[in-house]
Amino acid sequence: MTTAYQTLERHFARLSSLSDALGILSWDKEVIMPHGAAGRRADTLATLAGLRHEILTAPAMADLLATAEAQAGTALSAWQKANLAEMRRNHTHATALPGDLVEALTQATTRSEMAWREARENSDYASFLPHLTEVLNLTRQTAAAKAQALGLSHYDALLDSFDPGTRQAHIDPIFTQLQKDLPGLIATVLEKQASLPAMQPLQGPFAIPQQEALGRRLMQRLGFDMTRGRLDVSTHPFCGGATYDVRLTTRYQEADFIPAMMGVLHETGHAMYEQGLPADWVSQPVGQAGGMTLHESQSLLIEMQVCRSRAFVEWVAPHLREAFSAPNTTTWQPENLHRHLTHVQPGFIRVDADEVTYPAHILVRYQLEKAMISGDLPLADLPAAFNDGIHTLLGLKVPNDQHGCLQDIHWPEGLFGYFPCYALGAMAAAQFRAAAYKQAPDCATAVANGDFGPLMHWLRTNVHSRASSASMPQILNDATGSPLTAEAYLTHIRRRYLDRAPDA
Amino acid sequence: MTTAYQTLERHFARLSSLSDALGILSWDKEVIMPHGAAGRRADTLATLAGLRHEILTAPAMADLLATAEAQAGTALSAWQKANLAEMRRNHTHATALPGDLVEALTQATTRSEMAWREARENSDYASFLPHLTEVLNLTRQTAAAKAQALGLSHYDALLDSFDPGTRQAHIDPIFTQLQKDLPGLIATVLEKQASLPAMQPLQGPFAIPQQEALGRRLMQRLGFDMTRGRLDVSTHPFCGGATYDVRLTTRYQEADFIPAMMGVLHETGHAMYEQGLPADWVSQPVGQAGGMTLHESQSLLIEMQVCRSRAFVEWVAPHLREAFSAPNTTTWQPENLHRHLTHVQPGFIRVDADEVTYPAHILVRYQLEKAMISGDLPLADLPAAFNDGIHTLLGLKVPNDQHGCLQDIHWPEGLFGYFPCYALGAMAAAQFRAAAYKQAPDCATAVANGDFGPLMHWLRTNVHSRASSASMPQILNDATGSPLTAEAYLTHIRRRYLDRAPDA
């Protein structure tokens, strides 16, 4: 006889297929779709997302969940129980919102995104204000409905959509410490940097086929399985696709090979997480990656923690010279290459920021979006508040809203509660890296030889293979022996930028 | 108030989105998917196909169709009525089969296709026989169930799945005439060919980027809209993708540019049909292409009728010389190029056959599959019967089953009633081309100048824009003034290969 739990597994396997279809079709849209197909593709994606929602919220689903939960006691393994809990979480999120709110939000964000593109282009906040007002209004209704269903505060309910288990109470102490330490630290780092001999420019052009070949070699070094994924080109680099078909993208510029190379390494960090998820649970909720913070920790661990380290640069330098037939001059020595990979420069644009100034951009957004959700910040005051925040933390005067509160797509798309995960990911990356190198000292020696095997083994064992069987805070605590703090990140920044430690 | 018909249109628009998703994901599978994703992709495609079937066969659908039909009288336009009829036809086909039969057939054909690949490789019919027996058994049940639902004979019910409106009664007189005329015609053509001076070989290699650039230029000449489609490479050339995203493929070999070039022209013929369908009905059943015979007529009209004509070759010859930096010698003159494009050679393999011998391959398969469906041909006798047929029509002794009844994937996949459409498509192509050139004489002069505008205008008006608003026999009769016969095809073959008419 089929149990309720088994029936649920079948339903969720279908949902997993729909998610795979959405993943590949979204990748296709960004990478190779002819532009005349955009309208129809939007219909197709909306139809598949709608079917996924219908299956998840069908009346029978609630009964099956209740029955399976009642029978769970002795009948289910620990992973099956965790799977059932993830099914419940997905169901609660999906059923929390009335259909007309979902539809209103979809329509509002579609309009808002279009308006935002034009407003950013013209640095015209006033024209965007009515759209943001509408999106925020609907997002606040969303937060209220989800808070009710989940028994969480409004902002926590939004956070939980992107990062299950993460709460404002975890974030606040971390961000408070960053708020306190970061401005001084940035100043000291800049001072130290200014005291060093000038950085030598790397002379291009760097042919794109060589850049691509280099990227593929590094992906293979990291252990990326090319039989289960692809590397392509898109305007905005991302890691997407489907289970067993992890597709990452980068973009090339001939004048500088570093952005594409670091982009590939970053996305490969994401991809290794996906490829390291447990095969037995591939089609079930418990088998999925554990939220935004863990995902970002994996990409930043590879890109920032490891591949900008002096130890890695020592190994990669001759490979770079070979890839671009560069001369064996001081310019192409590890010392100068490392300077390029760790250059710090406060700037206006978040996505261009280095790892030292990056969290400052997030701190500003976190304070503002909490105040927008609570209603404490009137939207008319957003530009000035944004610019104040940047000035306080980075000492910069924002020249216009294009370089200020209009720069990111997240709020126009209704993504509130998403920004903090970027900074949490950076903190988690540092904490994971420190724990890995401490628990498995061969990680460090291997990376210095271009061998990512021991590090990936540690990550697979302690992070990837656990998928969604436990919460992010639990996985992080189990792997590193302590809850998430800013300590490892701050230590890392000091060792790399102030002590200039030879392994940092 | 929303009428039943309007609700049906919304349901069928969702089905259209699912079909688009299946089209792009299937294209992806053949063209760019990493091979390790094959298993998951099969699940995804099966899930989407299953959802499409569920929506189409949901109990509410039958009620909506009945209500809409009862209200249709005065409320609906002619196209809406045709749309409703196509909805009903789709529904009848989908509901005709019990779910367990559909599932059994899917599983049997999956096993059968795998067994066939190995059996063909080893030319081992005996190992394949149990699989074909199972597939045929289930296909006969399918035919019986559809015959019952559609009020058709068993074989006509299968035909109707691929080619709505085509009946054995239309095919038999055409194929009887081919059976009578073709062997003598082939002999005469070969005799004439032997009397001509020897064909000069075209010396390669032909670089693939040049071949691809040539293909793209010819696609644009034909009017293909690159903002709504793509050209790529796959093992087996095809035209697929989605509405407003028509993706065709070819394959290249450096030794010979003709296969890829003619492949691109063939698939562009299919693609122009898709791109010429009426925009207002893009998401509805009546807006879809009108079955296999019409589709194949459009590809063969472009590839065989027009682009192997002496008139087109005269125009294209200098472009070929330019594309491959070839010398202006007699080898590269239209006379010799035309010899290459119209070379006749009886052979064992259907897909490699020229347009003169091709119908013979179909005649053999048509007789045999009718006998298999009726039960008159025991499967143990299939190889001998197949080889007899080829010997009678082409005078060839089939050396083994790999070159005989095991060569095609159709029967292993359960596709019975599909083969005749290839030959009907060739007949229809000749009849449409003759009608177009007669009704719009500027078609011929324009093609001789590499201008496909007038011909495409005629095809759009008389074929493409009609979509599924009428049956194939009706569309063909309206466009050409007579029902489908073999006359235009036979006349074309005689003019091109015996008379060697300067425009043929």
PDB file of C-alpha atoms in Angstrom, chain B residues 91 162 415 452:
ATOM      1  CA  HIS B  91      -9.438  15.878 -26.987  1.00  0.00           C
ATOM      2  CA  PHE B 162       0.177  12.465 -37.636  1.00  0.00           C
ATOM      3  CA  LEU B 415       5.276   5.226 -35.218  1.00  0.00           C
ATOM      4  CA  PHE B 452      12.189  33.973 -52.807  1.00  0.00           C
TER       5      PHE B 452
END
